[in-house]
mmCIF file of C-alpha atoms in Angstrom:
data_model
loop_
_atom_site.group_PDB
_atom_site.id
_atom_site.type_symbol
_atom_site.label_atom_id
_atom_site.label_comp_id
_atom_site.label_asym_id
_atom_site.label_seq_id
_atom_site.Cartn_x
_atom_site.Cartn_y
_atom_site.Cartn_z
ATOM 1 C CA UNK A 197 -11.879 15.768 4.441
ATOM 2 C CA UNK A 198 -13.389 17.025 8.084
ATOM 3 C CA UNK A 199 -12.167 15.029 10.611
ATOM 4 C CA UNK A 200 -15.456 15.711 12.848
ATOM 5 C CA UNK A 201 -15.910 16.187 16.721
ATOM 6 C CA UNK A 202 -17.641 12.820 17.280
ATOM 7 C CA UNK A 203 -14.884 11.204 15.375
ATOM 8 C CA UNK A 204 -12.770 12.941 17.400
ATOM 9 C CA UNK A 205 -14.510 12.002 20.684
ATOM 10 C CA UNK A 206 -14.471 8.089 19.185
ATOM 11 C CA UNK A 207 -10.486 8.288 18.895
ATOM 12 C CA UNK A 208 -9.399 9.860 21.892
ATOM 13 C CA UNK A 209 -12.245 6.954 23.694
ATOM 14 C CA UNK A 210 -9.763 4.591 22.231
ATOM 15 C CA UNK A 211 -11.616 2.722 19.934
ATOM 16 C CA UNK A 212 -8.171 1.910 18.081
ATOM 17 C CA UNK A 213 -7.163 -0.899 20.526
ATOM 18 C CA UNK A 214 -9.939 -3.111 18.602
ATOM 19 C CA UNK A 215 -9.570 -6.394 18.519
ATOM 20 C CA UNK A 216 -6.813 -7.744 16.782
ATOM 21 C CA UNK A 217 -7.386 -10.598 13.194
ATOM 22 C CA UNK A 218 -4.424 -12.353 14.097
ATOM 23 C CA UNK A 219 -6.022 -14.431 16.639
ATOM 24 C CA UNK A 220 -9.365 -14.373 15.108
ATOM 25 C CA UNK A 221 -11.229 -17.746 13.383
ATOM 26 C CA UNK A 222 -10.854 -17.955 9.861
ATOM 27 C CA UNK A 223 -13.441 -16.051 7.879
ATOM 28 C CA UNK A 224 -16.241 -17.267 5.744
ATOM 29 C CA UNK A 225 -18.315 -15.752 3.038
ATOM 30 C CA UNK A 226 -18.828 -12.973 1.959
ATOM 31 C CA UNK A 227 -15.912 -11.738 3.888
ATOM 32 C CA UNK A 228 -12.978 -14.791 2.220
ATOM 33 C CA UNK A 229 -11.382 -14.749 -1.210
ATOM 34 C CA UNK A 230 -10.330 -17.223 -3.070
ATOM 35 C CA UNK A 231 -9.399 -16.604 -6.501
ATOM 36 C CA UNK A 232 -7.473 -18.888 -8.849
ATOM 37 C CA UNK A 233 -6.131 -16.462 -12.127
ATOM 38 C CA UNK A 234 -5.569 -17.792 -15.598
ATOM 39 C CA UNK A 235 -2.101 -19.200 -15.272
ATOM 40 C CA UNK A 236 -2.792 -21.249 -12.262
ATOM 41 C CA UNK A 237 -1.974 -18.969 -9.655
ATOM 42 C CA UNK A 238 -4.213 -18.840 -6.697
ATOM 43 C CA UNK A 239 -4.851 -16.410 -4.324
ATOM 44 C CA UNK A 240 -6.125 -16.486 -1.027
ATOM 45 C CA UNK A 241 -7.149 -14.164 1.549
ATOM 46 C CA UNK A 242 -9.927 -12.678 4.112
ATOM 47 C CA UNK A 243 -11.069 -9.135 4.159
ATOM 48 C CA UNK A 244 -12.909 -6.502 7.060
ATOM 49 C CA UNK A 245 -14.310 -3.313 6.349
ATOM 50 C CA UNK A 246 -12.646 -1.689 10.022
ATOM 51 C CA UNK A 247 -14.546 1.270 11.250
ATOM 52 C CA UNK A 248 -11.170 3.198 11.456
ATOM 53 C CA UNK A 249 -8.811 2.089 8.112
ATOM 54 C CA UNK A 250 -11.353 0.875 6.102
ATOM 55 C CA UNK A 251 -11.167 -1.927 3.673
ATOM 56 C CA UNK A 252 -8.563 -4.353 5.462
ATOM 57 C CA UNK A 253 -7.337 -7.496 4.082
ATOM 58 C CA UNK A 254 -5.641 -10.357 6.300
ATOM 59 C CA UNK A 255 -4.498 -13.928 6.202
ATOM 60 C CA UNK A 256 -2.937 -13.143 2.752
ATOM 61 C CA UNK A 257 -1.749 -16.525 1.149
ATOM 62 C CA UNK A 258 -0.319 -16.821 -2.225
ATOM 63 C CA UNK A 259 -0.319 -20.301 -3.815
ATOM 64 C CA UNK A 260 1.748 -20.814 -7.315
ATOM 65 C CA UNK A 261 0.508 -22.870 -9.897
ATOM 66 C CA UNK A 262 1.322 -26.565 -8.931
ATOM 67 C CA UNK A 263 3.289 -25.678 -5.223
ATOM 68 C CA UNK A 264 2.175 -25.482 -1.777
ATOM 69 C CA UNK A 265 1.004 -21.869 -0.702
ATOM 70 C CA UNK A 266 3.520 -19.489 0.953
ATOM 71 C CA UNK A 267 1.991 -16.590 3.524
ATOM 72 C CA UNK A 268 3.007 -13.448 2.469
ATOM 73 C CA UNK A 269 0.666 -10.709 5.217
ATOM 74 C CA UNK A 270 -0.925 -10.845 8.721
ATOM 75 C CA UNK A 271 -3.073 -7.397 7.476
ATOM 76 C CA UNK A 272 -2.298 -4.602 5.101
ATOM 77 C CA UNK A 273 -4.225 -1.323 5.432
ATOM 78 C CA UNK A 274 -4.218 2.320 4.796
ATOM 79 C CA UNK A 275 -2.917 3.965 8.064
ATOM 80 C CA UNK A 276 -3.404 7.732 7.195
ATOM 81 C CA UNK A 277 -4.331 9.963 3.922
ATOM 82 C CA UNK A 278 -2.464 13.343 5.349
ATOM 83 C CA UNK A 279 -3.588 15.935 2.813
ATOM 84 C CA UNK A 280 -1.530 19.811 3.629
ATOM 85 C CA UNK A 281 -2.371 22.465 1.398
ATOM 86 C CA UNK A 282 0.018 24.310 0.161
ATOM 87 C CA UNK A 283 -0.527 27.771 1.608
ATOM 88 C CA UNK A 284 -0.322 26.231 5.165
ATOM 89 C CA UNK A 285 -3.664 25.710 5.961
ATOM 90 C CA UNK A 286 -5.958 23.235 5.824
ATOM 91 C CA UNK A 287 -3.761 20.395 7.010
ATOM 92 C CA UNK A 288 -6.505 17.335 6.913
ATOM 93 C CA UNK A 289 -5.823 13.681 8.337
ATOM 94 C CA UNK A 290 -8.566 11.492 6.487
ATOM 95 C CA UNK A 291 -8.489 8.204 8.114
ATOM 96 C CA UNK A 292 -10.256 8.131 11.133
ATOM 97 C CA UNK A 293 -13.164 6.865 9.937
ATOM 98 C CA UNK A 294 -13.359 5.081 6.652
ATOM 99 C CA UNK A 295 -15.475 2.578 7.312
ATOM 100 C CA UNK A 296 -18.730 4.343 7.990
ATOM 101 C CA UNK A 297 -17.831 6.699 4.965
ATOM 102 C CA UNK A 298 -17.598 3.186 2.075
ATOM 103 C CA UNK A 299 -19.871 4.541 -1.288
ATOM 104 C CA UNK A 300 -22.535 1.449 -1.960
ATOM 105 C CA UNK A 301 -20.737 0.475 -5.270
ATOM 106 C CA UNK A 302 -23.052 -0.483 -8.178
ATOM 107 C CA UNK A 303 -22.644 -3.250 -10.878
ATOM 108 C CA UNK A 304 -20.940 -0.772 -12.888
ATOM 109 C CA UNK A 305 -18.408 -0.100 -10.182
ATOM 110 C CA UNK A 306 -17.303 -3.580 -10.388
ATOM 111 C CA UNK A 307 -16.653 -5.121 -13.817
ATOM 112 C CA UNK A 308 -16.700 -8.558 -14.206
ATOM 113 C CA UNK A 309 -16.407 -9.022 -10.736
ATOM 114 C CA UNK A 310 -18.905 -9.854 -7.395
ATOM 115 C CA UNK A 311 -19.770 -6.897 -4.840
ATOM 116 C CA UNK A 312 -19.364 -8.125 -1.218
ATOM 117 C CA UNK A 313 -21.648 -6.386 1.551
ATOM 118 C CA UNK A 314 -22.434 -3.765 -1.451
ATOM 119 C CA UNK A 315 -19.216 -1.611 -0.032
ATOM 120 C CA UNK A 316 -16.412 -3.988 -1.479
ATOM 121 C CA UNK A 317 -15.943 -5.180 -5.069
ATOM 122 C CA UNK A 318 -13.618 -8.802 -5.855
ATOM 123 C CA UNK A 319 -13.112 -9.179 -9.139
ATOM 124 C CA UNK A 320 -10.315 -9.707 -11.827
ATOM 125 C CA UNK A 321 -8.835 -8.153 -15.031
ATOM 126 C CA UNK A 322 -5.616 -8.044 -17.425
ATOM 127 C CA UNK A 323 -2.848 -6.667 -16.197
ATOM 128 C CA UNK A 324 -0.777 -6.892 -19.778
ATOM 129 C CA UNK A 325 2.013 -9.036 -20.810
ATOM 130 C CA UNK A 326 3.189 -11.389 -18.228
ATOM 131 C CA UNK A 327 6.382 -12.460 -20.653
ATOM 132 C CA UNK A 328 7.275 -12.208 -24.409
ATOM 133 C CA UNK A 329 10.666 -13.834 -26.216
ATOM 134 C CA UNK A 330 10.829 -14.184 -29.423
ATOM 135 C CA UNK A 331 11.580 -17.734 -31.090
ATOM 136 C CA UNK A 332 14.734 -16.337 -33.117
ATOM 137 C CA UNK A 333 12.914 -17.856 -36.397
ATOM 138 C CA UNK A 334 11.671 -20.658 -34.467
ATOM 139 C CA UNK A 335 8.109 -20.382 -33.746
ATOM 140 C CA UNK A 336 8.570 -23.276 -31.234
ATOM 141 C CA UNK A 337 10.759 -21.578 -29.103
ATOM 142 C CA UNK A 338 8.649 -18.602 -29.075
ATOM 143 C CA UNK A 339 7.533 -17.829 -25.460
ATOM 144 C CA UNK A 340 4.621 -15.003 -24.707
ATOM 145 C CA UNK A 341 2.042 -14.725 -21.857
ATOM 146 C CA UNK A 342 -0.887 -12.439 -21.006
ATOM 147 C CA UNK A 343 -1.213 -11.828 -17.159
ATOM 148 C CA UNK A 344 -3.633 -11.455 -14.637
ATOM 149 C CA UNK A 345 -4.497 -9.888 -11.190
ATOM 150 C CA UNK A 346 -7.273 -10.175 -8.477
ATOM 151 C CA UNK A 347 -8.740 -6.328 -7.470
ATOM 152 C CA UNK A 348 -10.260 -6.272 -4.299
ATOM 153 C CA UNK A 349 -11.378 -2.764 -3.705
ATOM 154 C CA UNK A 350 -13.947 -0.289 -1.601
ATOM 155 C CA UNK A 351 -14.449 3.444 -1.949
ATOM 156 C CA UNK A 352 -14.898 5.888 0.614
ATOM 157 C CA UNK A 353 -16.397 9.331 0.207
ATOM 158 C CA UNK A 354 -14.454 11.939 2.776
ATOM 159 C CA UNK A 355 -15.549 15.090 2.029
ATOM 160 C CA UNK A 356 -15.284 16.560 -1.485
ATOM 161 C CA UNK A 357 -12.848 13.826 -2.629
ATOM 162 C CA UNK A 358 -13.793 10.072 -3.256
ATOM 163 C CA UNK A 359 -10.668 7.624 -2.575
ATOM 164 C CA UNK A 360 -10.832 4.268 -4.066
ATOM 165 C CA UNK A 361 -8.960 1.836 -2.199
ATOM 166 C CA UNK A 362 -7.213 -1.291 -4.217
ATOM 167 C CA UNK A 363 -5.227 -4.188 -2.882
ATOM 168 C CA UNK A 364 -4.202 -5.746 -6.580
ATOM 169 C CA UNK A 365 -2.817 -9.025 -6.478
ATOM 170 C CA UNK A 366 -1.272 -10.299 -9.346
ATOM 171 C CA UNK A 367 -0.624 -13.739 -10.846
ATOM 172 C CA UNK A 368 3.317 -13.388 -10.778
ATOM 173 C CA UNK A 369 2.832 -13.137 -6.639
ATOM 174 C CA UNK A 370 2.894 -9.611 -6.991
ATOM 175 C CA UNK A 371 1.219 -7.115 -4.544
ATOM 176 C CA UNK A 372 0.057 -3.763 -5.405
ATOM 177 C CA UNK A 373 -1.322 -1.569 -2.735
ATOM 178 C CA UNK A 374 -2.924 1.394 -4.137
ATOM 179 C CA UNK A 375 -5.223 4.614 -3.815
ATOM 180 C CA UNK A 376 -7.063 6.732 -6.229
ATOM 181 C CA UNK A 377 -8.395 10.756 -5.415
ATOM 182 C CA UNK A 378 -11.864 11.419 -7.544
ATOM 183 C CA UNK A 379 -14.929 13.053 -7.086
ATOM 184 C CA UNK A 380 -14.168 17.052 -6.834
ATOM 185 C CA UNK A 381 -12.053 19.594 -6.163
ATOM 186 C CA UNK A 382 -12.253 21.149 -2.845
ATOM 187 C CA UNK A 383 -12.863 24.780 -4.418
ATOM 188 C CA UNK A 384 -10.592 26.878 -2.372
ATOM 189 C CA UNK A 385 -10.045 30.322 -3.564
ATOM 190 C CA UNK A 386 -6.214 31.245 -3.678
ATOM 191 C CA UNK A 387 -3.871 33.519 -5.359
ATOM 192 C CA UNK A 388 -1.442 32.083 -8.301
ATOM 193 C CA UNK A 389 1.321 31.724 -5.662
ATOM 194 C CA UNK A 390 -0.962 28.289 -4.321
ATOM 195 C CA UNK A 391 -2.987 27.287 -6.870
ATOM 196 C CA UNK A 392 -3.539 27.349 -10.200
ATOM 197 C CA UNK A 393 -6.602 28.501 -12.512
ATOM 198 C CA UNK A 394 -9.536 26.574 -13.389
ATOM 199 C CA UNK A 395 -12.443 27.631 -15.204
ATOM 200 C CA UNK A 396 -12.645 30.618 -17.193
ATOM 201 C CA UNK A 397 -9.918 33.127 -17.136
ATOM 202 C CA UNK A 398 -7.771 33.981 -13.818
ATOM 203 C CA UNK A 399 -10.224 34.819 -11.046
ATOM 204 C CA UNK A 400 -10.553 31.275 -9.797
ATOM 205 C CA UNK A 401 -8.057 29.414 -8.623
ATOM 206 C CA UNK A 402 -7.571 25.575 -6.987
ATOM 207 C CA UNK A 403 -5.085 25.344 -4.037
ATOM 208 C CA UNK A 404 -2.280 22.991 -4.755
ATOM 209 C CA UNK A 405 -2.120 20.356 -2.039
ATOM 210 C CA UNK A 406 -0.491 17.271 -1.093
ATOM 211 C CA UNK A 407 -1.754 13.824 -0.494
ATOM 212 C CA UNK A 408 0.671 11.757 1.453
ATOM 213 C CA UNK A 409 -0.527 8.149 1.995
ATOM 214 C CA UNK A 410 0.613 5.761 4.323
ATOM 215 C CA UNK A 411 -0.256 2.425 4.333
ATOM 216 C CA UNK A 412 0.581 -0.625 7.101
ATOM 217 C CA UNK A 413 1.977 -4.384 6.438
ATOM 218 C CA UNK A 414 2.177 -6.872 8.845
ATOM 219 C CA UNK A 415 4.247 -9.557 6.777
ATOM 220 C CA UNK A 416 4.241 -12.747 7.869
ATOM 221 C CA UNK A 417 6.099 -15.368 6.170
ATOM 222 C CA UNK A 418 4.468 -18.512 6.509
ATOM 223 C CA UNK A 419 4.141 -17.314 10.502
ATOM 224 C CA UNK A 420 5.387 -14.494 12.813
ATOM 225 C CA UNK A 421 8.057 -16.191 14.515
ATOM 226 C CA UNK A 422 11.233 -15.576 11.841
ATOM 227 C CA UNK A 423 10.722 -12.677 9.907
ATOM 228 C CA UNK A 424 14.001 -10.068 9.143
ATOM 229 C CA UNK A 425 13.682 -7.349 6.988
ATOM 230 C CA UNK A 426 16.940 -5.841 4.723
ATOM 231 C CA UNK A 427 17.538 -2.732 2.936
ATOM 232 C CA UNK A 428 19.749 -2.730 -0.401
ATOM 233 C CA UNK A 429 22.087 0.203 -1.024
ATOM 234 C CA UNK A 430 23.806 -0.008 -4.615
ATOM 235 C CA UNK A 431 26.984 2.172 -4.132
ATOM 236 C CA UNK A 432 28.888 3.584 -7.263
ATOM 237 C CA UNK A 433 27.062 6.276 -8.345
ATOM 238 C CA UNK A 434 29.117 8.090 -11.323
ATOM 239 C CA UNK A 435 31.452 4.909 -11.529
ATOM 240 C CA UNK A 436 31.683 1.830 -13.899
ATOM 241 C CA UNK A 437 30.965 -0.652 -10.483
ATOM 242 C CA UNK A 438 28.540 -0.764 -8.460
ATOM 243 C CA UNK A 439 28.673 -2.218 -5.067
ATOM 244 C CA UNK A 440 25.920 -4.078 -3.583
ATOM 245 C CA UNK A 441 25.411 -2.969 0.782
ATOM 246 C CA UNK A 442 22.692 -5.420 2.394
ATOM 247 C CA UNK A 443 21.735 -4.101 5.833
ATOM 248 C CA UNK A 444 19.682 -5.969 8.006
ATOM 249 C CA UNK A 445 17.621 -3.922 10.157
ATOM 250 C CA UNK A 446 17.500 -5.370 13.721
ATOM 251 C CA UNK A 447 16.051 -3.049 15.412
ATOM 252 C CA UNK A 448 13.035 -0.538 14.608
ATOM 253 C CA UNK A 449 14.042 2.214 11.962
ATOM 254 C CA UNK A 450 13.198 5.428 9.853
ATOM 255 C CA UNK A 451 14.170 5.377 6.018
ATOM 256 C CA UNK A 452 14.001 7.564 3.143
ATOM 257 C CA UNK A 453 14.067 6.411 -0.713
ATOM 258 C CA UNK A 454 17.051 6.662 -2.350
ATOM 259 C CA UNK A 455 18.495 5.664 -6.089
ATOM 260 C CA UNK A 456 18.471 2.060 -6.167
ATOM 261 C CA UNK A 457 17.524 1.375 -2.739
ATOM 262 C CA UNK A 458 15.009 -0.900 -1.998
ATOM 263 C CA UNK A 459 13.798 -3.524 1.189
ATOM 264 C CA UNK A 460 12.992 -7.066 1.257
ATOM 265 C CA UNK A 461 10.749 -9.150 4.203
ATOM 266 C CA UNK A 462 11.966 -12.705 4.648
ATOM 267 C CA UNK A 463 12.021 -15.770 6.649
ATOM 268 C CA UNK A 464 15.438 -17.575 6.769
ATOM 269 C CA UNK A 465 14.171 -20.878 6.831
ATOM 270 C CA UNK A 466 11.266 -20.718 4.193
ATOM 271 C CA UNK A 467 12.961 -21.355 0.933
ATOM 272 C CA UNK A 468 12.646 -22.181 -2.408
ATOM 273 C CA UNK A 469 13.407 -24.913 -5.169
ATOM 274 C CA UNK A 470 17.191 -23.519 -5.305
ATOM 275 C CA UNK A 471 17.368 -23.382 -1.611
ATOM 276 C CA UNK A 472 17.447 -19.370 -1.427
ATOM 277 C CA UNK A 473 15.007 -17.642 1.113
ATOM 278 C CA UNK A 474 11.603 -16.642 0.242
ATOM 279 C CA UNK A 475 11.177 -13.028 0.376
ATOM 280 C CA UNK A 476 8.507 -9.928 -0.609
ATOM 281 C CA UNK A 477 10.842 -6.552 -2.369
ATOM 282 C CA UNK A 478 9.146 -3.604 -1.102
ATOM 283 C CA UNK A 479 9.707 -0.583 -4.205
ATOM 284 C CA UNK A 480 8.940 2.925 -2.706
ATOM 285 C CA UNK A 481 10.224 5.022 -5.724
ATOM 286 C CA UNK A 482 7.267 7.012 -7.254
ATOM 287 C CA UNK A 483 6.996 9.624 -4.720
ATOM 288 C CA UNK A 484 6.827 13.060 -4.205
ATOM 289 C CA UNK A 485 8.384 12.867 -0.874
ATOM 290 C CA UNK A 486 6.914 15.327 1.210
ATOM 291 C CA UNK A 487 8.496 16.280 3.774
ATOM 292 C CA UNK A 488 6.858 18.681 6.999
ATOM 293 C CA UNK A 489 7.392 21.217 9.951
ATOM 294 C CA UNK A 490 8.884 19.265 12.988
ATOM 295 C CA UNK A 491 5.319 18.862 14.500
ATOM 296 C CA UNK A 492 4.640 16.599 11.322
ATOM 297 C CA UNK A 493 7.685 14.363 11.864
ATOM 298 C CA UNK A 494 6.075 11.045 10.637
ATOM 299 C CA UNK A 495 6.289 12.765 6.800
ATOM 300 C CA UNK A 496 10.400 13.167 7.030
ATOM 301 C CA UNK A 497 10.577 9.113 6.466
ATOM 302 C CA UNK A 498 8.945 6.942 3.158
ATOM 303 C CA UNK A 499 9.432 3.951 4.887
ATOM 304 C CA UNK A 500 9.524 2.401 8.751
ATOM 305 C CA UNK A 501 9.991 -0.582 10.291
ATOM 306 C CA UNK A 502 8.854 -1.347 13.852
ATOM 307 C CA UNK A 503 8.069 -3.842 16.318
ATOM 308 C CA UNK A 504 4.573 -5.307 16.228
ATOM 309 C CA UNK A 505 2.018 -3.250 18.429
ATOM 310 C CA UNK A 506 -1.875 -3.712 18.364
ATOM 311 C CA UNK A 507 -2.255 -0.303 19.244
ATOM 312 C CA UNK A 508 -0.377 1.320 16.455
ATOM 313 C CA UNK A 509 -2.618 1.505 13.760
ATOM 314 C CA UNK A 510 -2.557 4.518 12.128
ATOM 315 C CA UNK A 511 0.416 6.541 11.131
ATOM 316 C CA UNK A 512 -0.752 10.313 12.947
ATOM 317 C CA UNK A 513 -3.463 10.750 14.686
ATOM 318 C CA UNK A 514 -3.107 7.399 16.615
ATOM 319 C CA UNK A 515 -4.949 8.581 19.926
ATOM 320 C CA UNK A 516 -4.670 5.477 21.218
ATOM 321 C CA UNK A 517 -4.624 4.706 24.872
ATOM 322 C CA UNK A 518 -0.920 3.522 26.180
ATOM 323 C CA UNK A 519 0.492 4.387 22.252
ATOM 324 C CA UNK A 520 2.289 6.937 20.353
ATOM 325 C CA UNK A 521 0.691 9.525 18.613
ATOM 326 C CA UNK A 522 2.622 9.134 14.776
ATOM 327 C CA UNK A 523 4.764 6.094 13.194
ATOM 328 C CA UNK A 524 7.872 8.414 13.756
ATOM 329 C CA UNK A 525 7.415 7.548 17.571
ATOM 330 C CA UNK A 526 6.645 4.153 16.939
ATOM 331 C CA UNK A 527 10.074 3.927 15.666
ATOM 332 C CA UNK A 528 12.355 3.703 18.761
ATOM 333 C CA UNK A 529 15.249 1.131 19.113
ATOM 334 C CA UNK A 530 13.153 -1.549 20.031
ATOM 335 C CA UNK A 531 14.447 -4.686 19.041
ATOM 336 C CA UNK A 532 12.425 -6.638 15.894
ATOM 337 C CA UNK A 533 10.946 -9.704 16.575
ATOM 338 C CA UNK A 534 7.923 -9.103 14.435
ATOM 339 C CA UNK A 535 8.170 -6.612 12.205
ATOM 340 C CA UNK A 536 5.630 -4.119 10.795
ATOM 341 C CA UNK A 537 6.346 -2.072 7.416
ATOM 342 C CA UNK A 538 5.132 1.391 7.047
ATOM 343 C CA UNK A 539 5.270 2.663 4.037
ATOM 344 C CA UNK A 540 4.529 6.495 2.832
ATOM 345 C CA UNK A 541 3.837 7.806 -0.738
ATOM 346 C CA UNK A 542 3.352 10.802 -1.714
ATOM 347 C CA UNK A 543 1.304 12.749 -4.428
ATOM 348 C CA UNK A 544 1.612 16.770 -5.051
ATOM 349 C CA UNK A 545 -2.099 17.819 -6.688
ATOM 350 C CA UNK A 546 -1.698 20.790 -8.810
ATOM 351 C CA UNK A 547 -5.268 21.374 -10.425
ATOM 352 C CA UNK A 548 -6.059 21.747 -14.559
ATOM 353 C CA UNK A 549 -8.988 22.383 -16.108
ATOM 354 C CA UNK A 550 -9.436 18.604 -16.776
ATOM 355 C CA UNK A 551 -10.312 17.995 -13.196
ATOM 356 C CA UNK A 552 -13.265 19.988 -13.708
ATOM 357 C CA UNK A 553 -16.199 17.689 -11.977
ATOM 358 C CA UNK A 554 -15.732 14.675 -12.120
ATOM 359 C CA UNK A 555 -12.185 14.654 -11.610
ATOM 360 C CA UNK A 556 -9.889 12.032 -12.772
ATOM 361 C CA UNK A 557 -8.772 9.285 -10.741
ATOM 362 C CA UNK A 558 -4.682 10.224 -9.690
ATOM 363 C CA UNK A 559 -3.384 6.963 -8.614
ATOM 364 C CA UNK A 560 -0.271 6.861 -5.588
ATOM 365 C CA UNK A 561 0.939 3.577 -4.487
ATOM 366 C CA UNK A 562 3.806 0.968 -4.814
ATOM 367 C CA UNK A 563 4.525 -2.293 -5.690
ATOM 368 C CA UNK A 564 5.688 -5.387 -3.386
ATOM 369 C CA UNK A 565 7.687 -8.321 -5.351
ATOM 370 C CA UNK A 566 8.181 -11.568 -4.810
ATOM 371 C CA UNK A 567 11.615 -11.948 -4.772
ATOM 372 C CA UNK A 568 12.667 -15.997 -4.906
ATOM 373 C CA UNK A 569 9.590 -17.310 -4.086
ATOM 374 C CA UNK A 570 9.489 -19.753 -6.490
ATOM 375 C CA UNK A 571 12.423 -21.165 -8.442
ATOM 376 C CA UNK A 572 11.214 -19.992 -12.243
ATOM 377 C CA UNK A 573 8.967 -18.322 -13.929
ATOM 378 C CA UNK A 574 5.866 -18.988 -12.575
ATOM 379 C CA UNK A 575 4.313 -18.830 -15.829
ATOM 380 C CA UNK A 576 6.746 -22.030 -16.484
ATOM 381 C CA UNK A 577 8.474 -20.056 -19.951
#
């Protein structure tokens, strides 16, 4: 979890004003996807391994059995693994440099699936029931489905820890950008106030510690030119009615999950069968919610929105030349033209003896909907 001095000397030379994929030719093998799942839905998309986030994947294009294909992200990345423990001290930014630190995976490390590069696996699995209604006595009208999702995925070893990095897109349009903590505990000796015991009796204990991950989408919807973003607000709470409050976010902003709050990207003019926008729901609810001192200010928000800057790639620790330091900063007033979602999740690591080496993979992410994008079931049931 070091972030080291040459690292160091690499950030503040401003190596995070690389070039940027929007403008870049499309890619080619190894580095393009293009995966069509069981029920006819078809995925498409390119992917980098980025000296600074890690495994990136761009040019994200979702295609629904029998309709034209709808873009859904510019890029999506990690922007920062911030890992405090709970005593104070250590206080550990990860990303910095993910890239150089990818694990070679083996065959093993990617079931069923094709390594790319030997640092990034593609394959597919079962995600569970897709639908199931029963046929009321009629086995005709009986209506169940088994889905699917594409894993693309790269590990990084920072550290004790190993983080496994997963963009999982599923066959329902579904994206599901997650992370998963293995390898070992960092074996910091504490008292019973930070930690808790491992091993044999009480003399050893494993500080408690969070990991707050943060990762960046640049959504565009079928192009950059017309994207809005919204935030839903159901009102009511302890009543019999609920009111719906839609708030469209013009300008850049800082939220926090709530009850029954959630945000939606979409373009105005890109619609579906039944004429009603094309959108992505962004969830944020399974979170710890960490929040900091004032000098950690980007952790007081789970989700913000801001105008599209090359420069702002990473959510602390920025260090890049002409560019804010932290996402909170990001987020002035500036009007949104293009917008960029930020979205933080967090994950508070008390240790058990069952994380004794290896350690189980904890999991942290969230889910991203499509909300309208097609005018049924895309299963057809």
């Amino acid at each position: 979890m070091l972030l080291n001095l040459a690292l160091a000397a690499v950030l503040a030379a401003g190596t995070l004003t690389a070039p940027d994929s929007r403008d870049a030719a499309p890619c080619r093998e190894p580095y393009r996807v293009d995966q069509r799942l069981p029920n006819g839905a078809r995925w498409q998309l390119c992917w980098e391994m980025r000296t600074i986030e890690g495994l990136t994947v761009t040019r994200v294009v979702y295609v629904p059995k029998g309709r034209r294909g709808v873009g859904v992200l510019r890029s999506g990345a990690l922007a920062q693994i911030h890992v405090p423990y709970d005593s104070g001290e250590p206080r550990y930014h990860d990303i910095g440099s993910l890239g150089p630190s990818a694990v070679p995976l083996t065959a093993a490390d990617c079931p069923g699936g094709r390594r790319r590069e030997q640092t990034v696996c593609v394959t597919t699995r079962p995600r569970g029931h897709a639908h199931l209604k029963d046929g009321y006595g009629d086995p005709g009208r009986r209506r169940s489905a088994q889905g699917h999702e594409l894993v693309v995925l790269a590990a990084y070893q920072v550290g004790w820890y190993t983080y496994i990095a997963e963009w999982v897109f599923g066959d329902d349009g579904s994206i599901t950008p997650r992370l998963g903590a293995t390898g070992s505990l960092a074996g910091y000796t504490t008292t019973p106030k930070h930690g808790w015991p491992t091993g044999v009796g009480h003399r050893h204990f494993e500080e408690s510690h969070s990991h707050n991950v943060f990762w960046r989408l640049d959504f565009d919807i079928q192009g950059r030119s017309r994207d809005v973003v919204e935030q839903y607000d159901f009102s009511g709470n302890g009543t019999k009615k609920r009111t719906m409050v839609r708030t469209r976010l013009t300008h850049e902003a800082k939220a926090v999950s709530a009850p029954m709050r959630w945000w939606r990207v979409l373009d105005p003019k890109v619609r579906n069968g039944d004429g009603h926008p094309v959108s992505w729901e962004i969830s944020n609810s399974d979170s710890s919610r960490y929040r900091g001192p004032a000098e950690e200010a980007f952790t007081h928000h789970d989700v913000y929105v801001t105008q599209y800057r090359a420069c702002e790639r990473l959510a602390s620790m920025n260090a890049a030349p002409r560019c804010a330091d932290s996402v909170d900063a990001y987020a002035g007033r500036e009007r949104l033209a293009d917008p960029v979602i930020w979205v933080n999740v967090g994950f508070h690591h008390v240790a058990r003896d069952e994380d004794a080496d290896p350690m189980p993979v904890h999991w942290q992410g969230f889910r991203v909907t499509p909300r309208d994008v097609t005018a049924k079931n895309p299963y057809g049931g």
